[in-house]
Short mmCIF file of C-alpha atoms and ligand atoms in Angstrom, two decimals:
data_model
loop_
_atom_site.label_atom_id
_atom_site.label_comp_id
_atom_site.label_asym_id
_atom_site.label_seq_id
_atom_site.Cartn_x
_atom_site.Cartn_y
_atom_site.Cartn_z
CA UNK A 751 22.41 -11.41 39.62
CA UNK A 752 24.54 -9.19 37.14
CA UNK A 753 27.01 -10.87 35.57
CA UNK A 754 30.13 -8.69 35.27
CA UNK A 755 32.70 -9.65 32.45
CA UNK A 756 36.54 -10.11 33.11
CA UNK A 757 38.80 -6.63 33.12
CA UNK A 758 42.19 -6.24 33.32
CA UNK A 759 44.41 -4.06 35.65
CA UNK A 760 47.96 -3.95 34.82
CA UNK A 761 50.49 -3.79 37.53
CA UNK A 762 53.25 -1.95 36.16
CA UNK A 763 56.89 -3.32 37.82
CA UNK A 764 59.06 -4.14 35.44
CA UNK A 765 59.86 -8.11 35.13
CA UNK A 766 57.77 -8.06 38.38
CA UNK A 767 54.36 -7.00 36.19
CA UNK A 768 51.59 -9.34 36.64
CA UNK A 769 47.17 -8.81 35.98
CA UNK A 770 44.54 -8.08 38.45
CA UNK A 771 41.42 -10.48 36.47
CA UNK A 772 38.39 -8.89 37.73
CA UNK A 773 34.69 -10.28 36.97
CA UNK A 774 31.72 -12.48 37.91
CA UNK A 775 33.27 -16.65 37.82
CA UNK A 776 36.92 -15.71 37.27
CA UNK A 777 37.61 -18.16 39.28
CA UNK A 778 35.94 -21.03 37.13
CA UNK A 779 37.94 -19.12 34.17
CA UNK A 780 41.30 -19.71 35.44
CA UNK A 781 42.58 -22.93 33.90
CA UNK A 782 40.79 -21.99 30.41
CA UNK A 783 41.08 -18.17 29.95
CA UNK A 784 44.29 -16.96 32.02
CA UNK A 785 47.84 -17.55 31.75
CA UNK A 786 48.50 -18.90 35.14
CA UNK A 787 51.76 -19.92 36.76
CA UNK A 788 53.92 -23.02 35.24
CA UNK A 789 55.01 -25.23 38.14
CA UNK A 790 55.15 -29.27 38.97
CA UNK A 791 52.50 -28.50 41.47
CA UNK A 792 49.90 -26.17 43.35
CA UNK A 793 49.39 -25.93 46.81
CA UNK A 794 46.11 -23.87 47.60
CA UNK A 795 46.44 -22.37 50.72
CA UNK A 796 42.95 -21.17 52.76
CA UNK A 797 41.27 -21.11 55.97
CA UNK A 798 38.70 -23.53 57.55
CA UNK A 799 35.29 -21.23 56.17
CA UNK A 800 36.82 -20.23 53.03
CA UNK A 801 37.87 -23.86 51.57
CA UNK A 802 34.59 -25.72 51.99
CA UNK A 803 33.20 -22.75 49.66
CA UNK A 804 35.26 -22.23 46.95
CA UNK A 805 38.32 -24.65 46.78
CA UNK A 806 36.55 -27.31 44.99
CA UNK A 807 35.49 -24.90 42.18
CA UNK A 808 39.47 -23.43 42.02
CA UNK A 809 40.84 -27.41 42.31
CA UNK A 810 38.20 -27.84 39.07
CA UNK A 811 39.56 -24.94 37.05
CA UNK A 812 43.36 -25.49 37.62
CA UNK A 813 43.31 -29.13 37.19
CA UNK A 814 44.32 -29.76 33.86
CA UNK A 815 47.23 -27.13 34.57
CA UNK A 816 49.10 -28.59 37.36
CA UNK A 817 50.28 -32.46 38.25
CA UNK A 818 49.47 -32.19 41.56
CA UNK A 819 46.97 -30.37 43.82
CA UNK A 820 47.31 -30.02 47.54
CA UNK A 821 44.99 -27.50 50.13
CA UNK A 822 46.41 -26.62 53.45
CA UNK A 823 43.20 -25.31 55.51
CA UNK A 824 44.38 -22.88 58.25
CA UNK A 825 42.30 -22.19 61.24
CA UNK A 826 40.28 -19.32 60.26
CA UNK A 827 41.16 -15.56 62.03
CA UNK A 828 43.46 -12.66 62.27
CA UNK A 829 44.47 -14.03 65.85
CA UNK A 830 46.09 -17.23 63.45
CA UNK A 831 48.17 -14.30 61.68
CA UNK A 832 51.16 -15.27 63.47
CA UNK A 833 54.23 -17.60 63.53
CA UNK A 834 52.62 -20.88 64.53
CA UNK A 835 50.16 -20.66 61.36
CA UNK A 836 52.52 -19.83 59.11
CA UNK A 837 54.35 -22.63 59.54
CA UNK A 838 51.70 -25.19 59.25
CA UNK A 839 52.44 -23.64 55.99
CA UNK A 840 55.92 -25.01 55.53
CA UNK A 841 55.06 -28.30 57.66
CA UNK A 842 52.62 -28.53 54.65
CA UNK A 843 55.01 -27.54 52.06
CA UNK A 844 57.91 -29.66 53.23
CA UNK A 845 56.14 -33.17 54.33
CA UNK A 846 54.82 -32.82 50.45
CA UNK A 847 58.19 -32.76 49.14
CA UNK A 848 57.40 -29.50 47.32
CA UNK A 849 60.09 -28.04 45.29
CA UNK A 850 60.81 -24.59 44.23
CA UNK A 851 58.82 -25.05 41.15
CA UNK A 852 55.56 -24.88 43.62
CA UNK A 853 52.65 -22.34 42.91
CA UNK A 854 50.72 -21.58 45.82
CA UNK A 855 47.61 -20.18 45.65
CA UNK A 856 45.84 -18.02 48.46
CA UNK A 857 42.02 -18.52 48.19
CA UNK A 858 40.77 -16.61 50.94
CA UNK A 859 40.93 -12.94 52.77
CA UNK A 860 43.68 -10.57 53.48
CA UNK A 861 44.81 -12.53 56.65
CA UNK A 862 45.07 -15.67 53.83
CA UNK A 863 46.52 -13.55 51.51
CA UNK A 864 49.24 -11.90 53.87
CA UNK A 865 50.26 -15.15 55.26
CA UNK A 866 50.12 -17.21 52.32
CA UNK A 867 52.73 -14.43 50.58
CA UNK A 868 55.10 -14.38 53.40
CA UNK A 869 55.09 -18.16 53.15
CA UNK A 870 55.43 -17.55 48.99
CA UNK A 871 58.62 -14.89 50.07
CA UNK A 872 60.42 -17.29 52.81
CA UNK A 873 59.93 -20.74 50.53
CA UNK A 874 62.98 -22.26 49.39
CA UNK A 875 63.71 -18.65 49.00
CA UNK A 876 60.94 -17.98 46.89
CA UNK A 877 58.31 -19.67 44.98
CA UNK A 878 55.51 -18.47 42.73
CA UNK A 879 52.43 -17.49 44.17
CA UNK A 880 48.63 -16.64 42.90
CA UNK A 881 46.33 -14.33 45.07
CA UNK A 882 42.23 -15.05 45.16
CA UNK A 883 41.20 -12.82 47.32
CA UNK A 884 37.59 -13.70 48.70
CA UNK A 885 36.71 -10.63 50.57
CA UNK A 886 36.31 -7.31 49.60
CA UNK A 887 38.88 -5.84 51.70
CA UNK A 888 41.13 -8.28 49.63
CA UNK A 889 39.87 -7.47 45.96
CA UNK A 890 40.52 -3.46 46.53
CA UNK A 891 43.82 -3.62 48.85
CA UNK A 892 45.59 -6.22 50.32
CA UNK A 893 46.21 -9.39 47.28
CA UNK A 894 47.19 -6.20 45.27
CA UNK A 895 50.97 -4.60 45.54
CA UNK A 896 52.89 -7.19 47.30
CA UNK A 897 53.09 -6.18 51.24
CA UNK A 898 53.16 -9.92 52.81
CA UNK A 899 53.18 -10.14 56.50
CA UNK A 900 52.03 -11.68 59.85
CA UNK A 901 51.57 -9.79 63.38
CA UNK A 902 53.51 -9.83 66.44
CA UNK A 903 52.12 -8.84 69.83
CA UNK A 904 53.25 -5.96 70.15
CA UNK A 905 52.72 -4.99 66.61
CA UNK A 906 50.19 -5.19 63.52
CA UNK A 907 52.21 -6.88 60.30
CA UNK A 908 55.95 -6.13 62.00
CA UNK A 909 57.63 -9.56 60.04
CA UNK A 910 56.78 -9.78 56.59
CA UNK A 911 58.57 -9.18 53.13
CA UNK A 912 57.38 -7.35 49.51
CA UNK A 913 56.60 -9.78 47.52
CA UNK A 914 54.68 -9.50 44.06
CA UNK A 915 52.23 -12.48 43.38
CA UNK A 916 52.16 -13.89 39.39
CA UNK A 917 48.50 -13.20 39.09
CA UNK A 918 45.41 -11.75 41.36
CA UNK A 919 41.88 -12.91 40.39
CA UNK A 920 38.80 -11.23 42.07
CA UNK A 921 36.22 -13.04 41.42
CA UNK A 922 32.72 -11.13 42.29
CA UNK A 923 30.44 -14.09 42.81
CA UNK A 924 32.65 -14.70 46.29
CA UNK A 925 31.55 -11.47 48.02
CA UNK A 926 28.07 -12.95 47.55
CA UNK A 927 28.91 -15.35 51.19
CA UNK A 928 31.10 -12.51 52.90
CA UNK A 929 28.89 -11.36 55.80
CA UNK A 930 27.20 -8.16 56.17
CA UNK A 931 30.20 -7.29 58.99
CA UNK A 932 33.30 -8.24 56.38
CA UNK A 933 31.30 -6.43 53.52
CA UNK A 934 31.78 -2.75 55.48
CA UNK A 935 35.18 -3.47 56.77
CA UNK A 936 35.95 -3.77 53.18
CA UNK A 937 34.43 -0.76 52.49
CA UNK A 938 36.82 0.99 54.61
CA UNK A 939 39.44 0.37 52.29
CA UNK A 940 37.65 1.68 49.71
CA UNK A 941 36.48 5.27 51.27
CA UNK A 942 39.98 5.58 52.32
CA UNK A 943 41.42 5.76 48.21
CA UNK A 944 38.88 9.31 48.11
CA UNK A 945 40.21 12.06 50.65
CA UNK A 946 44.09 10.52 49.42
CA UNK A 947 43.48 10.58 45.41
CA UNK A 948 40.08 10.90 44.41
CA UNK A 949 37.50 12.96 45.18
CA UNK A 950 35.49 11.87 42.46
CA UNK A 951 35.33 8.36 43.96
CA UNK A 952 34.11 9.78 47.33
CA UNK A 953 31.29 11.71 45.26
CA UNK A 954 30.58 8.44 43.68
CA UNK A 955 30.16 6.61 47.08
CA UNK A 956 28.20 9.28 48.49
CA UNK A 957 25.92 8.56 45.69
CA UNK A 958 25.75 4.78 45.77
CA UNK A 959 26.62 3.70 49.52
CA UNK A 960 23.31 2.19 49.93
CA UNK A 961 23.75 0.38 46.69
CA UNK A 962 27.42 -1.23 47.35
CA UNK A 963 25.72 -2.13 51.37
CA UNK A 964 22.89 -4.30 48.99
CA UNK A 965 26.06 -5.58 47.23
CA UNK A 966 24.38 -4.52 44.02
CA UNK A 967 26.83 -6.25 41.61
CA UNK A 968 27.44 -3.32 38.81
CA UNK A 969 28.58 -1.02 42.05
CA UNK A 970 30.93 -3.36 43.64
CA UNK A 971 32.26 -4.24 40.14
CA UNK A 972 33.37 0.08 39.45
CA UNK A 973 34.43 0.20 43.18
CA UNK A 974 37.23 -3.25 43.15
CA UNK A 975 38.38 -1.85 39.64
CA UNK A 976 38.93 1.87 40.61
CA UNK A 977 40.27 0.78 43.93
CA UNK A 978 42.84 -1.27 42.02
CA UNK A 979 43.73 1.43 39.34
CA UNK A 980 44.58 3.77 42.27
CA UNK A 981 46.60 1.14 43.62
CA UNK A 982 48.32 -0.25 40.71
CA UNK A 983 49.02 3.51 40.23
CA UNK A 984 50.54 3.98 43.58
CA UNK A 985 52.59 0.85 44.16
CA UNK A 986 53.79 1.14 40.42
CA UNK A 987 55.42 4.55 41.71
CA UNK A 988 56.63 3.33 45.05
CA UNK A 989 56.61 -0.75 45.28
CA UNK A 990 58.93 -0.80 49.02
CA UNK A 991 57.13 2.42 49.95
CA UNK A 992 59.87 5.43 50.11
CA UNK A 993 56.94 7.78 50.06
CA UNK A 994 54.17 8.07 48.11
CA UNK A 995 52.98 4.57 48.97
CA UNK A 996 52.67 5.46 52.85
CA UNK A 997 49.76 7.36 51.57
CA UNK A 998 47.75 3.92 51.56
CA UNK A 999 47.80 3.83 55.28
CA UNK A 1000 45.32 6.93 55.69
CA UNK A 1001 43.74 5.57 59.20
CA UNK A 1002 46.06 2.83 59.70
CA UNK A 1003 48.16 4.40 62.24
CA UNK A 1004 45.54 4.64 64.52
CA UNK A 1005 43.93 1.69 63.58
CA UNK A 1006 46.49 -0.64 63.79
CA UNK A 1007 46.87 0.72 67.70
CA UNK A 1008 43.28 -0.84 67.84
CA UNK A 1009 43.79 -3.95 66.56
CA UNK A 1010 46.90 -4.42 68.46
CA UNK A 1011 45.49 -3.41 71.82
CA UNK A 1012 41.99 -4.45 71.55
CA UNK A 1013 43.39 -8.15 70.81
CA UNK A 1014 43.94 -9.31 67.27
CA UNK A 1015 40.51 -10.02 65.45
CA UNK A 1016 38.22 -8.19 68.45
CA UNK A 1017 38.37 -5.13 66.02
CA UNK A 1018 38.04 -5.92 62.46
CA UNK A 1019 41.21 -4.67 60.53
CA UNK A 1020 38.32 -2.24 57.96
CA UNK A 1021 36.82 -1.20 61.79
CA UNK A 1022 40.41 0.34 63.24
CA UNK A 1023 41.21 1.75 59.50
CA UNK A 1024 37.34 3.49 59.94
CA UNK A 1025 37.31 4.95 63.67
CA UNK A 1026 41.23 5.38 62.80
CA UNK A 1027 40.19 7.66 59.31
CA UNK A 1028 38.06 9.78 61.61
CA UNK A 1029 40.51 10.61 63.95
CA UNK A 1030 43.50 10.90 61.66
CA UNK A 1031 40.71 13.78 59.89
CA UNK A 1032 40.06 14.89 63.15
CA UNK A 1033 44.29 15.67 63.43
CA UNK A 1034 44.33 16.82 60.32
CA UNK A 1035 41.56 19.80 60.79
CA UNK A 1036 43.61 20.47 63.92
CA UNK A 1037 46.56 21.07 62.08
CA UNK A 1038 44.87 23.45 59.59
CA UNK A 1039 45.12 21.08 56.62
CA UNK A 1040 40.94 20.25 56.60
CA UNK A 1041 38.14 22.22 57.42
CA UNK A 1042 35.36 20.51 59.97
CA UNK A 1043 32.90 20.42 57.16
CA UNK A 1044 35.11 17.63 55.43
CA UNK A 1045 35.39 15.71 58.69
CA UNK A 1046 32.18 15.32 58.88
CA UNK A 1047 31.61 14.28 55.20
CA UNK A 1048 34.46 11.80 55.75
CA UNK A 1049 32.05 10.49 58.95
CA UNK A 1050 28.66 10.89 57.53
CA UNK A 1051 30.44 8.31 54.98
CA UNK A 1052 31.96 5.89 57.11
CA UNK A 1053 28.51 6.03 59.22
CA UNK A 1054 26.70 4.60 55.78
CA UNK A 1055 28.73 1.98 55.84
CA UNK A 1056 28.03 0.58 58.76
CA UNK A 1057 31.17 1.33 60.19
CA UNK A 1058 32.37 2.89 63.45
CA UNK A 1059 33.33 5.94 63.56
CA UNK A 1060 34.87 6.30 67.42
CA UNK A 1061 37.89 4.50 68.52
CA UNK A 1062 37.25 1.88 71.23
CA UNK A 1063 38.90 2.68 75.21
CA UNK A 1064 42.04 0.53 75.44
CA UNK A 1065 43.29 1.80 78.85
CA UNK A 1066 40.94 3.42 81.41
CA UNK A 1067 43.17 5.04 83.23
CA UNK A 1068 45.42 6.91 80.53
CA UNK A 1069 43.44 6.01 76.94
CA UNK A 1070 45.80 8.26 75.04
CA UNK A 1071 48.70 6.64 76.39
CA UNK A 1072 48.08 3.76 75.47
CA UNK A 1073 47.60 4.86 71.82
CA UNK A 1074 50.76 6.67 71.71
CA UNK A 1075 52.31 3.56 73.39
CA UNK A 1076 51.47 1.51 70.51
CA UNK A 1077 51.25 3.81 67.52
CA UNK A 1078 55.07 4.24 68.38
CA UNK A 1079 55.07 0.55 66.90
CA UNK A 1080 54.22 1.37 63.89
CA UNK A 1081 56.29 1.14 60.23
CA UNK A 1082 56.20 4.58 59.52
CA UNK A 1083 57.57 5.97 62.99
CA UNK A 1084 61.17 7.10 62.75
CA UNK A 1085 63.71 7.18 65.89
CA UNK A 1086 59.76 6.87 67.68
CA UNK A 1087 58.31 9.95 66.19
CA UNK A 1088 54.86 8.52 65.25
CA UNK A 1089 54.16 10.06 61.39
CA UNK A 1090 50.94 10.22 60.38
CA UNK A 1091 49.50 9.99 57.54
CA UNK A 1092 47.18 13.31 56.64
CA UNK A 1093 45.01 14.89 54.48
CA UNK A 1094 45.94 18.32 53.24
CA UNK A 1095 42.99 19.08 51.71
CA UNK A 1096 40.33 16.51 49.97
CA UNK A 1097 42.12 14.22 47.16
CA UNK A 1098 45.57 14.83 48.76
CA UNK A 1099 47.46 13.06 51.68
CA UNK A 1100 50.37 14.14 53.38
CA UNK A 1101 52.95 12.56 55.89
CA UNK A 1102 53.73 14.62 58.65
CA UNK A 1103 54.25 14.37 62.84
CA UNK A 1104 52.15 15.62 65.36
CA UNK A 1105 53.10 17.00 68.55
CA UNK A 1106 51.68 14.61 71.05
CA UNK A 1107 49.32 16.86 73.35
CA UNK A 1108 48.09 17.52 69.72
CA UNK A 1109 47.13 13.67 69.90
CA UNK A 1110 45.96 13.27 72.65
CA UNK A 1111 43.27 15.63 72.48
CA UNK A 1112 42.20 14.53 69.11
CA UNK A 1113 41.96 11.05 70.81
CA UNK A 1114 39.86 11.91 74.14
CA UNK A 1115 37.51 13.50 71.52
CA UNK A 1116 37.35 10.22 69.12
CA UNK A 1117 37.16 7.50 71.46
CA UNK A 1118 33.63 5.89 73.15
CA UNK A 1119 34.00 7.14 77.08
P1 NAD B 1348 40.09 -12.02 56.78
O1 NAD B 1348 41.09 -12.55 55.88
O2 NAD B 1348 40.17 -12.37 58.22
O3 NAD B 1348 38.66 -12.42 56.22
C1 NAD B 1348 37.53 -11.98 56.91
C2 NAD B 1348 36.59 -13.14 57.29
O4 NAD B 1348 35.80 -13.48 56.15
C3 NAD B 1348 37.28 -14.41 57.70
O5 NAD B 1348 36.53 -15.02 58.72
C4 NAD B 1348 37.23 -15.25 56.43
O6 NAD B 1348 37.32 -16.63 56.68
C5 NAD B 1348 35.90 -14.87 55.88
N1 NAD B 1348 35.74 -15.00 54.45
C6 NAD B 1348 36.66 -14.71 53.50
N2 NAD B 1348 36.11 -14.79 52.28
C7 NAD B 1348 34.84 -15.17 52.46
C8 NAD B 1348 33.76 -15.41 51.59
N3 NAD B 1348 33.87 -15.19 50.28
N4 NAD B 1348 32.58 -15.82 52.11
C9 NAD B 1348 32.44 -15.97 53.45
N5 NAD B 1348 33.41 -15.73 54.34
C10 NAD B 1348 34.60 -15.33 53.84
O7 NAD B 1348 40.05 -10.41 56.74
P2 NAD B 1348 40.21 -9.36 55.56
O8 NAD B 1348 39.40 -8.21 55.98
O9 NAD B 1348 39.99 -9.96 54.24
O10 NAD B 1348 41.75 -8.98 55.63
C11 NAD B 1348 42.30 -8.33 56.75
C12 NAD B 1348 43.78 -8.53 56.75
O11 NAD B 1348 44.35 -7.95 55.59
C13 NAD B 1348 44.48 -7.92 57.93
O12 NAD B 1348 45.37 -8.83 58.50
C14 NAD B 1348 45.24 -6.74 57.34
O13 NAD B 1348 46.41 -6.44 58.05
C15 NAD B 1348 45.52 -7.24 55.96
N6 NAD B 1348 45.77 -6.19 54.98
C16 NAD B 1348 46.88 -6.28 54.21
C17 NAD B 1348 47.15 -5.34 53.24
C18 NAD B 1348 48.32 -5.50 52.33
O14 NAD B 1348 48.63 -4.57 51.58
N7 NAD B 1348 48.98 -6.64 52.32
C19 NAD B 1348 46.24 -4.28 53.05
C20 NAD B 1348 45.11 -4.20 53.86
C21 NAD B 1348 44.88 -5.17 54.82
N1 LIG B 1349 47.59 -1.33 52.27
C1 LIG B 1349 48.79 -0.56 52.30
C2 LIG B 1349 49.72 -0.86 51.18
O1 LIG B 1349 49.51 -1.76 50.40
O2 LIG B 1349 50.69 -0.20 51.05
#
């Protein structure tokens, strides 16, 4: 296997700067080669598959840094994302006697990561925390740029805070245990940083999809560091998102209304963004910003993946409904006018509203009958 030296990616927010360490063994690295976090103690927060992997190997390299070392093991799944989960977090945090000087750490996925910052946010007001993201979804998007959050019923990541973590270390040797089905949904996140700011990336994946689906190291290495620069560009221009950073959520809009109404975890959170790209492309050709032959590049792409590229039924009886219905819970709707997230032309998204017949057609023509 390729081993991939340690990079750098700068987050750029003023007194709230911190790294992105990217490589093969970061994680092994930590205690000897990184600056990490001063505090009386850690508290490693991860989930039930995650920790029998890896925590062992992060309790080893942050040993000699910290007095004490704890690990709270979560039950494992985006259905956990919720109150109850977060806090066996401070249950955890509290029966320790763990002061404000804590450092957590999340070692684990977005769903880890997301929790584990909210918990970091709400703490005694704030404590320190470390992301390790152990999927891919995690390395390219969600340990990076601060959004910390857990669902609610009737909506994807509705309670949550910004809050910036000290340090984020992707380590590449983790991806090597992510299965085939977290791989793509991690890809998702990646095809979605080409039609909003690089078109050069989307050339590249054309070119090497089959390579990053055989996890060749060298290609998942150039797609987690360009994935991060584009994000470490656009939260350093918009950290609590009063534009440009909606941008990110290309798909989302749809694809939260997936998640959400398919039952947290049916639908992976890479699947929704996927079928969700396709039909947000699909709007956007409908609204003159795209031509078709770009949809279908956009598809052809997702397709390579391994990901879907229809929406799923969530109501028989009035599917687009349903969609609207929950897409109206959504962060970016204002006095419930759903905004979308477009693309106006390849390399360049756009924000705009869609009149809801509009919608609904592009939906009875994306979704499996
Ligand atoms: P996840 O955290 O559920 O992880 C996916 C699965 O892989 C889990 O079963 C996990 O236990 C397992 N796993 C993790 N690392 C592994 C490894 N190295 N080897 C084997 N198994 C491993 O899902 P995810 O796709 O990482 O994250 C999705 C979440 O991220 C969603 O809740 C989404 O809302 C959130 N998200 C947040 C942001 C943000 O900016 N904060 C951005 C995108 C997504
Ligand atoms: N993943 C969306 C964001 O970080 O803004």
């Amino acid at each position: 296997m390729q081993s991939i030296p340690t990079t750098f990616i700068h987050i750029d927010l003023g007194q709230r700067s911190y790294p992105i360490a990217l490589g093969s063994g970061v994680i092994a690295m930590l205690g000897t080669s990184l600056s990490l976090p001063v505090g009386t103690a850690a508290v490693i927060v991860s989930n039930a598959t995650v920790a029998p992997l890896y925590v062992s190997r992060l309790i080893a390299s942050i040993s000699a840094t910290y007095s004490q070392i704890q690990t709270v093991v979560l039950p494992d799944g985006e259905a956990h994302k919720n109150w109850a989960t977060l806090n066996l977090i401070f249950d955890a945090l509290l029966r320790q006697g763990c002061d404000r000087k804590t450092v957590l750490y999340a070692l684990g996925g977005g769903v880890i990561g997301d929790m584990t910052g909210f918990a970091a946010a709400c703490y005694m007001r704030g404590v320190p925390f470390v992301q390790v993201p152990t999927t891919l979804l995690a390395q390219v998007d969600s340990s990076v740029g601060g959004k910390t959050a857990i669902n609610h019923p009737l909506g994807k990541n509705m309670i949550g805070a910004f809050y910036q973590p000290q340090l984020v270390v992707c380590d590449l040797d983790t991806l090597d245990t992510l299965p085939a089905r977290e791989l793509a949904a991690g890809l998702a996140e990646v095809i979605k940083y080409g039609p909003i700011a690089d078109m050069e990336l989307f050339a590249w994946l054309e070119a090497h999809m089959d390579a990053l689906v055989a996890r060749e190291r060298g290609a998942l290495a150039h797609v987690v560091k360009r994935s991060c620069e584009i994000k470490a560009a656009v939260v350093g221009a918009d950290e609590r998102e009063a534009g440009l950073r909606a941008i990110l959520n290309f798909g989302h809009t749809f694809g939260h209304a997936i998640e959400a109404g398919m039952g947290y975890g049916v639908w992976l959170h890479g699947e929704g963004v996927a079928a969700g790209m396709v039909m947000a492309a699909h709007l956007s050709q409908r609204l003159g910003l795209v031509d078709g032959s770009f949809v279908e590049r956009l598809t052809r792409l997702i397709e390579r993946a391994g990901l879907p590229t229809r929406g799923p039924v969530l109501d028989a009886q009035d599917n687009a409904g349903r969609y609207l219905e929950l897409m109206r819970v959504d962060k970016k709707a204002e006095g419930g006018e759903i905004r979308f997230v477009l693309i106006d032309g390849p390399g360049k998204a756009v924000m705009r509203a869609a009149p809801d017949a509009l919608v609904r057609e592009v939906i009875d023509q994306c979704c499996a009958s």
